[in-house]
């Protein structure tokens, strides 16, 4: 990727000659189909995210996992994924680093093939009479070794979801009975530490909170089990630093359940995780309309707000922060020709922006590969459009989140962060309107921001040369679908197709340089990242 202007040093001027500086005539000219939009950027940070905010999941689903007659997982399971694939390796390495959460629905039926396991270590078998329609499966330690070799080579940071149902009795009605049996997990964690495998976090359970999916565990019992996991980790990791995080419960926000759970895990929980499937079923025939509907997108605000309120009210008892541990938009593997197209980036990037404003530290996308919502195609490993959206966010959007207030239309979504690689501001615009472009005016207290011809990095002041007519330069990353079709699986960056090389290399993500005196114009059904290194905000400096 072309690095942001502020870090280019002497290379910046060479890049200007190479790519040119676009004046106002390079932008879409406002016309009859253009709406005027004002965006006011706050001066102070309203939230903070992790540097490695973007996270993705890898799942256990075997090839026999089918939804609505479509089997979309192929060989994307942690048990059978081709770890030698060059695109897979390069796709993870491009993030440097990428958090990967290992888990999903079947994690609470996974056994670990350590010496203490007194039964054969066999794979999942389809059985419609059982919960989640599969029997228990097992992770052989030889496969765990291969996975960790891949994680080390790719630089991934791993969060492992442990089986939280082990040892419990699951009645036909009501919550699961009994405490968590940690015997197999303890042996597995000991093996992992003995091999010096780096685990960023251990998460207990998947979607067992509140009403649960399949079954549920009471908040009081879950808190007791989480404390047991914390003590177990402290014992096994004695003398090992840094110690992994403890995460739970990986469910859907039920305010009463979450509040009790958080209050009863004082100092034992580092991250409280929740899941998001706010678009409903992957079989919903109105899925496209939902993605383009601002009201539907805004429905998730209440969950974010509720969780932050719970964390703040429990502040005396917890230091836990919020993560989205899994989010696929549409459940049951998403939908082919929708979840793997350009259109899905409207939902996905809006979710990243929204989650950030509520102090969510990390957001894990379901899935990195597998299903119809994978960032990579499950058979070819070719990146889907959302992969590039995720990578751009990761490289451009900094930790400090700024308020971006927008007026003029509800079809434009706007988010602002301090830039990741300069002391300026990075803006994200999402135009849900397929007919009208938006001409954006950046205002500060109602007054357009005045341009400056220099900006400061550390103790150095960089000034643009006179041939740029004393104007600053911003970087723009325009994301559009091939042939203007939002349901295209091919994404364009500044008009150029994004595609891996024949050798499996991820393409460079280069901006175009635009005269800052020109308007910011977001075309119909376009996504735009705009980097303004010259715009000074106190919390970005």
XYZ file of C-alpha atoms in Angstrom:
541
model
C 0.000 0.000 0.000
C 1.158 3.536 -0.609
C 1.889 4.859 2.868
C 0.100 8.036 4.021
C 1.610 11.370 3.034
C 2.854 12.263 6.480
C 5.237 9.318 6.703
C 6.608 9.375 3.221
C 9.427 11.806 3.832
C 11.456 12.350 0.704
C 9.525 9.602 -1.097
C 6.413 11.791 -0.974
C 7.584 14.129 -3.703
C 8.531 11.225 -5.936
C 5.059 9.797 -5.448
C 3.520 13.137 -6.366
C 5.406 13.145 -9.646
C 4.490 9.497 -10.193
C 0.776 9.692 -9.438
C 0.177 13.396 -9.853
C -1.837 15.751 -7.709
C -5.425 15.922 -8.843
C -7.081 19.291 -8.887
C -10.761 19.963 -8.553
C -11.342 18.850 -12.133
C -10.341 15.315 -11.173
C -13.326 14.918 -8.887
C -16.847 14.085 -9.875
C -18.466 17.359 -10.821
C -21.522 18.161 -8.716
C -24.662 17.978 -10.793
C -28.399 17.583 -10.623
C -27.986 14.220 -8.901
C -25.770 15.621 -6.163
C -26.771 16.386 -2.588
C -24.893 18.828 -0.372
C -23.642 17.338 2.894
C -22.012 19.092 5.836
C -19.785 17.147 8.209
C -18.571 18.608 11.488
C -15.585 16.888 13.097
C -15.215 16.955 16.866
C -12.058 18.337 18.420
C -11.674 15.659 21.077
C -11.681 11.880 21.030
C -14.951 10.252 22.096
C -13.555 6.698 22.212
C -10.437 4.655 21.609
C -9.919 1.404 19.708
C -7.042 -1.053 19.602
C -4.344 -0.554 16.981
C -5.297 -4.004 15.723
C -9.026 -3.312 15.922
C -9.808 -5.460 12.886
C -10.114 -9.127 13.796
C -11.518 -12.146 11.973
C -12.673 -15.607 12.970
C -11.820 -19.120 11.864
C -14.462 -21.741 12.486
C -14.951 -25.481 13.021
C -17.760 -26.115 10.512
C -17.075 -29.217 8.368
C -17.968 -29.433 4.647
C -21.320 -31.034 5.555
C -22.545 -27.781 7.133
C -25.368 -26.602 4.878
C -27.913 -23.782 5.120
C -31.059 -23.504 3.019
C -29.727 -26.281 0.773
C -26.391 -24.582 0.151
C -23.134 -26.032 1.553
C -20.783 -23.046 1.636
C -18.019 -24.018 4.067
C -16.143 -26.517 1.902
C -12.716 -27.221 3.473
C -12.493 -24.027 5.526
C -12.593 -25.692 8.936
C -9.751 -25.366 11.409
C -9.480 -29.146 11.032
C -9.020 -29.274 7.254
C -8.078 -25.797 5.936
C -5.158 -25.857 3.491
C -2.531 -24.025 5.525
C -0.021 -24.169 2.672
C -2.067 -21.872 0.434
C 0.007 -18.782 -0.419
C -2.971 -16.443 -0.714
C -4.159 -17.469 2.753
C -0.745 -16.780 4.258
C -0.288 -13.450 2.474
C -3.829 -12.354 3.301
C -3.121 -12.730 7.033
C 0.404 -11.290 6.845
C -0.881 -8.143 5.097
C -2.390 -6.942 8.392
C 0.769 -7.269 10.470
C -0.882 -8.281 12.763
C -4.352 -9.720 12.423
C -6.208 -10.959 15.481
C -7.878 -14.284 14.730
C -10.517 -15.757 17.009
C -10.773 -19.539 16.741
C -14.299 -20.594 17.567
C -17.936 -20.628 16.617
C -21.024 -22.727 17.184
C -19.222 -26.070 17.349
C -16.510 -24.925 19.760
C -18.650 -26.127 22.680
C -18.512 -29.633 21.194
C -14.740 -29.699 20.597
C -12.506 -32.016 22.584
C -8.723 -31.721 22.598
C -6.614 -34.737 21.727
C -4.218 -34.536 24.649
C -3.042 -37.637 26.556
C -5.792 -37.166 29.170
C -8.544 -37.715 26.588
C -9.767 -41.248 27.257
C -11.507 -41.719 23.905
C -10.607 -41.688 20.200
C -9.900 -38.240 18.704
C -12.404 -38.253 15.843
C -13.863 -35.577 13.573
C -17.374 -34.110 13.623
C -20.070 -36.292 12.087
C -23.377 -34.997 10.758
C -26.216 -36.086 13.063
C -29.470 -34.162 12.846
C -30.684 -35.617 16.134
C -28.023 -33.792 18.149
C -27.611 -30.155 19.150
C -26.176 -28.140 16.240
C -26.657 -31.278 14.082
C -23.127 -32.585 14.609
C -21.556 -34.999 17.057
C -18.599 -34.025 19.195
C -15.367 -33.484 17.291
C -11.745 -33.517 18.348
C -8.680 -31.377 17.662
C -5.613 -33.625 17.278
C -2.438 -32.144 18.722
C -0.644 -32.771 15.423
C -3.164 -30.446 13.751
C -2.775 -27.913 16.581
C 0.973 -27.959 15.918
C 0.430 -27.224 12.222
C -2.025 -24.432 12.979
C 0.457 -22.778 15.315
C 3.222 -23.016 12.735
C 0.926 -21.137 10.356
C -0.007 -18.551 12.988
C 3.642 -17.912 13.799
C 4.615 -17.523 10.136
C 1.683 -15.211 9.415
C 2.135 -13.107 12.566
C -1.466 -13.639 13.689
C -2.568 -12.992 17.276
C -4.738 -15.897 18.386
C -7.805 -15.941 20.624
C -8.930 -19.505 21.292
C -12.557 -20.287 22.172
C -12.752 -23.096 24.730
C -15.520 -25.677 25.093
C -17.687 -24.327 27.928
C -20.251 -27.158 27.897
C -17.813 -29.897 28.851
C -19.106 -31.736 31.943
C -22.556 -30.166 31.967
C -25.916 -31.878 31.590
C -28.171 -30.320 28.959
C -31.884 -30.840 29.767
C -34.633 -30.484 27.122
C -35.760 -27.254 28.808
C -33.955 -24.662 30.903
C -30.263 -23.886 31.378
C -27.443 -26.408 31.272
C -26.798 -27.990 34.667
C -23.546 -28.298 36.566
C -20.171 -26.563 36.549
C -17.689 -26.474 33.690
C -15.326 -29.463 33.679
C -11.964 -27.871 32.869
C -9.930 -31.106 32.888
C -9.522 -31.423 29.118
C -9.057 -27.665 28.659
C -6.406 -27.589 31.375
C -4.452 -30.360 29.642
C -4.787 -28.526 26.321
C -3.576 -25.215 27.750
C -0.642 -26.963 29.451
C 0.315 -28.563 26.129
C 0.069 -25.173 24.404
C 2.335 -23.514 26.968
C 4.815 -26.403 26.887
C 5.215 -25.866 23.134
C 5.695 -22.109 23.611
C 2.702 -21.351 21.394
C 1.623 -17.742 21.812
C -2.049 -17.301 22.657
C -3.317 -13.735 22.927
C -6.475 -14.730 24.749
C -8.577 -17.649 25.979
C -12.336 -17.235 25.548
C -14.867 -19.380 27.395
C -17.901 -20.548 25.457
C -19.948 -19.454 22.470
C -23.482 -17.994 22.556
C -24.524 -19.482 25.903
C -25.529 -16.185 27.531
C -29.099 -14.960 28.009
C -31.474 -17.218 26.114
C -28.502 -18.857 24.409
C -28.301 -20.724 21.116
C -28.889 -24.444 21.572
C -28.708 -24.113 25.338
C -27.782 -21.554 27.980
C -25.801 -21.205 31.196
C -26.916 -18.965 34.055
C -24.927 -15.785 34.611
C -23.949 -16.838 38.122
C -22.597 -20.212 36.981
C -20.839 -18.649 33.986
C -19.135 -16.135 36.282
C -17.926 -18.960 38.531
C -16.567 -20.858 35.521
C -14.820 -17.741 34.186
C -13.107 -17.238 37.543
C -11.990 -20.881 37.378
C -10.519 -20.280 33.918
C -8.690 -17.201 35.163
C -7.153 -19.125 38.077
C -6.250 -22.019 35.813
C -4.463 -19.686 33.368
C -2.615 -17.890 36.166
C -1.371 -21.240 37.446
C -0.289 -22.653 34.077
C 1.277 -19.385 32.910
C 3.196 -18.859 36.152
C 6.484 -17.198 35.185
C 5.297 -16.629 31.609
C 4.769 -13.082 30.315
C 2.724 -11.615 28.879
C -0.218 -13.588 30.160
C -3.156 -14.139 27.807
C -6.406 -12.267 28.145
C -9.528 -13.900 29.582
C -12.589 -13.345 27.388
C -16.279 -14.294 27.736
C -19.134 -14.944 27.089
C -19.284 -14.592 23.286
C -23.054 -14.198 23.197
C -25.803 -11.757 22.316
C -26.271 -8.830 24.670
C -28.921 -9.579 27.259
C -28.617 -6.577 29.627
C -29.777 -8.397 32.775
C -27.597 -11.462 32.162
C -24.547 -9.402 31.128
C -24.865 -7.097 34.146
C -24.973 -10.001 36.616
C -22.107 -11.769 34.850
C -19.899 -8.677 34.850
C -20.642 -7.858 38.478
C -19.666 -11.397 39.528
C -16.342 -11.577 37.672
C -14.362 -8.880 39.507
C -10.797 -8.664 38.196
C -11.131 -12.056 36.454
C -12.401 -10.863 33.092
C -10.341 -8.785 30.652
C -12.741 -8.656 27.705
C -16.516 -8.993 27.546
C -17.456 -10.202 24.080
C -20.716 -10.046 22.175
C -21.949 -11.203 18.768
C -23.839 -9.387 16.012
C -26.122 -10.775 13.313
C -28.324 -7.737 12.913
C -29.349 -8.421 9.309
C -31.299 -11.551 10.215
C -31.366 -14.750 8.206
C -29.173 -15.302 5.177
C -32.309 -16.554 3.426
C -34.100 -13.205 3.851
C -35.205 -12.091 0.390
C -34.983 -8.467 1.543
C -31.346 -8.688 2.618
C -30.153 -6.224 -0.040
C -32.741 -3.656 0.979
C -31.794 -4.074 4.644
C -28.142 -3.342 3.956
C -29.083 -0.111 2.190
C -31.572 0.988 4.856
C -30.124 3.472 7.400
C -32.824 2.565 9.936
C -31.874 -1.112 9.844
C -28.192 -0.256 10.224
C -28.970 1.976 13.205
C -30.816 -0.820 15.012
C -27.519 -2.111 16.419
C -26.840 1.163 18.234
C -28.921 0.078 21.218
C -26.816 -3.055 21.796
C -23.583 -1.048 21.730
C -25.048 1.615 24.005
C -26.469 -0.953 26.428
C -23.171 -2.819 26.780
C -21.183 0.340 27.385
C -23.715 1.398 30.017
C -23.311 -1.977 31.759
C -19.516 -1.674 31.720
C -19.620 1.838 33.149
C -22.090 0.875 35.874
C -19.805 -2.018 36.856
C -16.633 0.064 36.717
C -15.855 -0.473 40.398
C -15.935 -4.248 39.925
C -14.437 -4.679 36.463
C -11.708 -3.405 34.193
C -13.092 -5.406 31.267
C -13.438 -3.774 27.853
C -15.879 -4.608 25.064
C -15.123 -6.544 21.901
C -17.363 -7.731 19.115
C -16.224 -11.351 19.195
C -18.157 -12.453 16.108
C -20.193 -10.602 13.490
C -21.344 -11.939 10.157
C -24.290 -9.667 9.433
C -26.675 -12.385 8.223
C -26.690 -15.615 10.219
C -26.529 -19.182 8.871
C -23.457 -18.486 6.737
C -24.760 -15.317 5.075
C -26.039 -15.395 1.517
C -24.235 -16.158 -1.722
C -24.155 -13.267 -4.214
C -24.798 -10.795 -1.370
C -22.509 -11.439 1.612
C -19.514 -11.945 -0.675
C -20.104 -8.867 -2.836
C -19.204 -5.193 -2.777
C -22.590 -4.398 -1.236
C -21.653 -6.086 2.049
C -18.940 -3.517 2.691
C -21.700 -0.956 3.278
C -22.846 -3.009 6.273
C -19.369 -4.066 7.356
C -17.610 -0.703 7.318
C -20.629 0.961 8.894
C -20.435 -1.612 11.692
C -16.721 -0.927 12.213
C -17.411 2.787 12.374
C -20.397 2.442 14.687
C -18.660 0.004 17.034
C -15.689 2.369 17.319
C -17.826 5.254 18.513
C -18.982 3.115 21.454
C -15.444 2.374 22.653
C -15.396 -1.165 21.260
C -11.736 -2.167 21.267
C -11.767 -4.999 18.702
C -14.220 -6.222 16.058
C -14.013 -9.834 14.834
C -15.568 -10.562 11.452
C -17.190 -13.936 10.831
C -15.339 -15.340 9.009
C -11.855 -14.953 7.611
C -12.638 -17.881 5.340
C -15.754 -20.028 5.107
C -19.448 -19.561 4.510
C -20.767 -16.936 2.137
C -19.536 -14.144 4.413
C -15.861 -15.078 4.429
C -13.322 -12.370 3.718
C -11.707 -14.965 1.466
C -13.561 -17.269 -0.903
C -13.767 -20.734 0.668
C -12.625 -22.598 -2.450
C -10.317 -20.271 -4.393
C -9.018 -18.282 -1.381
C -9.418 -15.146 -3.544
C -10.268 -12.109 -1.378
C -13.853 -10.940 -1.457
C -14.472 -7.153 -1.451
C -14.801 -6.980 2.344
C -11.213 -8.195 2.693
C -9.945 -5.010 1.069
C -12.355 -2.891 3.110
C -10.967 -4.482 6.279
C -7.361 -4.002 5.207
C -7.876 -0.340 4.341
C -9.565 0.303 7.680
C -6.719 -1.451 9.485
C -4.066 0.623 7.729
C -5.802 3.986 7.770
C -8.079 4.452 10.789
C -6.201 5.397 13.967
C -6.966 4.635 17.603
C -8.666 7.898 18.578
C -12.294 8.122 17.460
C -13.746 11.554 16.700
C -17.350 12.620 16.504
C -18.535 13.148 12.926
C -21.873 14.973 12.798
C -23.534 14.946 9.379
C -26.447 16.855 7.928
C -28.042 16.867 4.494
C -29.100 13.235 3.967
C -29.462 10.013 5.934
C -28.052 8.031 3.012
C -24.485 9.089 3.791
C -22.733 7.430 6.720
C -19.707 9.320 8.020
C -17.023 8.362 10.563
C -13.893 10.192 11.669
C -10.717 8.994 13.391
C -7.296 10.404 13.925
C -5.247 9.106 11.027
C -3.154 6.044 11.810
C 0.040 7.367 10.238
C -0.152 11.137 10.603
C -1.361 13.772 13.033
C -4.254 14.574 10.762
C -7.743 13.138 10.358
C -9.076 10.161 8.432
C -12.679 10.260 7.246
C -14.823 7.372 6.047
C -17.883 8.037 3.897
C -20.396 5.386 2.812
C -22.971 6.410 0.209
C -25.987 4.095 0.411
C -27.738 6.031 -2.356
C -27.447 4.471 -5.791
C -28.691 7.568 -7.606
C -27.164 10.638 -5.966
C -23.593 11.672 -5.331
C -22.742 13.699 -2.239
C -20.621 16.825 -2.230
C -19.158 17.065 1.263
C -18.227 20.262 3.051
C -16.094 19.805 6.173
C -17.136 22.407 8.709
C -15.911 23.376 12.136
C -18.501 25.117 14.281
C -20.287 26.051 11.085
C -17.177 27.504 9.432
C -15.373 25.714 6.592
C -11.918 24.559 7.692
C -9.178 26.811 6.368
C -6.436 25.148 4.397
C -2.851 25.204 5.576
C 0.249 24.786 3.439
C 2.232 22.805 5.991
C 1.843 20.309 8.775
C 4.116 19.155 11.585
C 5.460 15.695 12.343
C 7.384 15.507 15.608
C 9.846 18.388 15.536
C 9.744 18.738 11.757
C 7.499 20.919 9.638
C 6.727 19.700 6.131
C 5.727 22.313 3.588
C 4.269 21.624 0.191
C 6.281 23.093 -2.692
C 5.054 26.133 -4.609
C 4.080 24.147 -7.688
C 1.093 22.818 -5.741
C -0.205 26.406 -5.632
C 0.123 26.671 -1.870
C -2.610 24.115 -1.379
C -2.455 21.080 0.859
C -2.948 17.626 -0.522
C -5.287 14.967 0.785
C -5.280 11.279 -0.012
C -8.433 9.607 -1.262
C -9.293 5.925 -1.535
C -12.443 5.503 -3.644
C -13.976 2.018 -3.460
C -16.474 1.104 -6.169
C -17.870 -2.135 -7.642
C -16.952 -3.393 -11.084
C -19.324 -2.111 -13.771
C -21.154 -0.088 -11.113
C -22.956 -3.215 -9.878
C -23.115 -3.288 -6.043
C -23.537 -7.072 -6.227
C -20.241 -7.487 -8.041
C -17.595 -9.591 -6.326
C -14.868 -7.397 -7.801
C -13.855 -4.192 -6.021
C -12.105 -1.229 -7.617
C -9.788 1.162 -5.800
C -9.616 4.545 -7.534
C -10.849 2.856 -10.697
C -8.350 -0.034 -10.617
C -9.387 -3.647 -10.046
C -8.084 -5.153 -6.816
C -6.787 -8.657 -7.429
C -4.058 -10.904 -6.099
C -1.041 -11.515 -8.300
C -0.448 -14.865 -10.024
C 1.967 -15.688 -7.179
C -0.688 -14.939 -4.553
C 0.507 -11.490 -3.468
C -2.024 -9.034 -2.040
C -2.167 -5.895 -4.231
C -0.858 -2.525 -3.099
C -3.582 -0.158 -1.891
C -2.516 3.182 -3.314
C -4.343 6.473 -2.797
C -4.789 9.259 -5.260
C -3.615 12.717 -4.248
C -6.167 15.474 -4.450
C -5.867 19.235 -4.108
C -7.502 19.999 -0.780
C -9.274 23.041 -2.198
C -11.431 20.707 -4.300
C -14.669 19.261 -3.023
C -14.912 15.831 -1.491
C -17.383 14.030 -3.720
C -18.760 10.597 -2.867
C -20.300 8.985 -5.942
C -23.513 6.904 -5.803
C -22.957 3.559 -4.038
C -19.346 4.484 -3.311
C -17.137 4.150 -0.238
C -14.457 6.758 0.350
C -11.582 7.021 2.806
C -10.203 10.576 2.834
C -6.963 11.401 4.651
C -6.489 15.051 5.624
C -3.001 15.303 7.174
C -3.267 19.094 7.308
C -6.344 19.149 9.556
C -5.200 19.631 13.146
C -7.318 18.213 15.978
C -6.025 18.443 19.566
C -6.409 14.722 20.307
C -4.644 13.767 17.069
C -1.522 15.793 17.759
